[in-house]
XYZ file of C-alpha atoms in Angstrom:
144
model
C -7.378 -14.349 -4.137
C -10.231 -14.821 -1.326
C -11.802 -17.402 -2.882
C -8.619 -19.267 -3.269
C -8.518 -19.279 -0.092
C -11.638 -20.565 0.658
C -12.678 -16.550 1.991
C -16.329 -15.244 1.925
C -16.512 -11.821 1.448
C -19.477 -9.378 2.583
C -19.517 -5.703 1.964
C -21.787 -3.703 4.357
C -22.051 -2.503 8.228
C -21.231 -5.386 10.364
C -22.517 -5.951 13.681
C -20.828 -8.100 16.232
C -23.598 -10.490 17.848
C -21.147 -12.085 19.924
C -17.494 -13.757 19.436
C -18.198 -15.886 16.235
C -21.043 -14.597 14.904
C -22.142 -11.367 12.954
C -25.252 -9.238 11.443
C -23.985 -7.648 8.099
C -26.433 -5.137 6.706
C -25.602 -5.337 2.992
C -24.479 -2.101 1.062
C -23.641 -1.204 -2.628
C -22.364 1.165 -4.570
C -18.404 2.419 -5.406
C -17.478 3.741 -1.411
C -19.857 1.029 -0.241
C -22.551 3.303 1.662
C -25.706 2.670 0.303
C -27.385 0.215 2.675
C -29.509 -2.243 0.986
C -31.956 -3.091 3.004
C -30.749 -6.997 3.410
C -29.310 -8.014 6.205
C -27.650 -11.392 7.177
C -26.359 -13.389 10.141
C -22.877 -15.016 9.537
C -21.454 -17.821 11.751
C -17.299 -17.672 11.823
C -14.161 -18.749 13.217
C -12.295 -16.496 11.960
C -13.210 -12.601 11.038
C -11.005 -10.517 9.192
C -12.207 -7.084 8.953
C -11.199 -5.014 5.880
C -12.054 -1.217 6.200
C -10.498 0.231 3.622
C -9.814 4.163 3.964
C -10.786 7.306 1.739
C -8.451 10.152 1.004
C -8.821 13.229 3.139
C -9.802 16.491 1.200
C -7.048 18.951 1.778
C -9.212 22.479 2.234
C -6.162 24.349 1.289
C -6.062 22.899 -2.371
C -7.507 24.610 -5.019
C -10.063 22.411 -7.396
C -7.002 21.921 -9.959
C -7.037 18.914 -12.331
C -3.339 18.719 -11.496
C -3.860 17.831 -7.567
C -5.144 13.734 -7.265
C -6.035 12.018 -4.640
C -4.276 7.645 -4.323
C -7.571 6.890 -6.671
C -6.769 9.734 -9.236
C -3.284 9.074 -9.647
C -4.353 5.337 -10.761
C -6.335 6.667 -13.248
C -4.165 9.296 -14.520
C -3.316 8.359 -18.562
C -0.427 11.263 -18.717
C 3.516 10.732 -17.386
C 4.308 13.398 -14.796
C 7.498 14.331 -14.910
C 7.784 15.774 -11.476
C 5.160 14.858 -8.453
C 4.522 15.972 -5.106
C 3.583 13.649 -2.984
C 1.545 15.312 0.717
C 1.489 12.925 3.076
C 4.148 10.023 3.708
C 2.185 7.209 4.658
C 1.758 3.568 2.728
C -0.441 4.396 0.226
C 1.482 7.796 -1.023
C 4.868 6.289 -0.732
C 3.353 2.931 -2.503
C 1.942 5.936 -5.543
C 5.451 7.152 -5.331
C 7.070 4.104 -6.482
C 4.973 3.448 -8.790
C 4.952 6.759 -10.614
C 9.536 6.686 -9.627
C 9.400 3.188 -12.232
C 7.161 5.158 -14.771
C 10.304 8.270 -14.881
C 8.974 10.721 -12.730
C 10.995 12.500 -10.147
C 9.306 13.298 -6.293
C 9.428 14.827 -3.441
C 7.571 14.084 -0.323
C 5.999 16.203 1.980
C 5.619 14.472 5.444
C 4.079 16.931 8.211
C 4.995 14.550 11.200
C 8.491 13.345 12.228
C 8.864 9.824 10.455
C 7.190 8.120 7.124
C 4.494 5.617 7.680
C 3.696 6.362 11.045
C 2.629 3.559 12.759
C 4.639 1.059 10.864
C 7.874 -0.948 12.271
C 10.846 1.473 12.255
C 13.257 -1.123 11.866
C 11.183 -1.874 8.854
C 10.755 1.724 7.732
C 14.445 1.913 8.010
C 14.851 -1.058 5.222
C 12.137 0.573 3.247
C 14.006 3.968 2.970
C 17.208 2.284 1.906
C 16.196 0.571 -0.690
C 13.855 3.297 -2.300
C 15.874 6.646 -1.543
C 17.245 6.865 -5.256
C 12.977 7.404 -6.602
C 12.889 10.868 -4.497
C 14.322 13.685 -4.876
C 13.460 14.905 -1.799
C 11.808 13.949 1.571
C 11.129 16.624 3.562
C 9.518 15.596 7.396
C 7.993 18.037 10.099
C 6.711 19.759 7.273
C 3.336 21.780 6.655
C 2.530 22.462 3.092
């Protein structure tokens, strides 16, 4: 899709030089820390920065085969027939759906007052409407 678009993309540690140009010190590997050793100056007029996030170890799980992480439950080859999702941000909710389509039934466990904190309420609002019959149950200002 970027290069449709006529997009470069660069994985590493960028640098801001000044307001349209970069220093990118190139990185490999899956998660993308591994530095390289090349590094590269990149002219722009426009900069999109793409972070991309990493799930957060809960210390209160057990090691269990059973408990996945957004990147686990991708790659998971059996049906669950009942999930709990922790956490009701994007990327949970977005697993949720997915795995609602595919027959299972869910519940969501949301510590904080609202799902996807930091999104639009009016759109959250749409969002809960529309998808309320995949859970079971959403429970909010709750701790596991």
């Amino acid at each position: 899709m970027a290069k449709m678009r006529k997009v470069t993309v660069l994985r590493g540690v960028g640098s801001l030089l000044d307001a349209q140009n970069l220093k990118v010190e190139a990185t490999e590997g899956a998660v993308g820390q591994a530095k390289t050793g090349a590094t590269q100056t990149v002219a722009f007029k426009r900069l999109v920065i793409a972070a991309g996030s990493q799930a957060v170890r809960l210390p209160f799980l057990p090691d269990d085969p059973r408990i996945v992480d957004s990147t686990g439950a991708l790659e998971m080859n059996v049906e669950a027939e009942k999930m709990l999702i922790v956490g009701g941000g994007i990327i949970g909710l977005e697993m949720g759906t997915v795995y609602s389509t595919l027959g299972s039934r869910l519940d969501v466990v949301e510590m904080l007052p609202t799902l996807m904190t930091g999104a639009d309420r009016d759109l959250v609002k749409v969002w809960q409407k529309f998808n309320a019959h995949r859970f079971d149950n959403i429970m909010l200002n709750t701790k596991t």
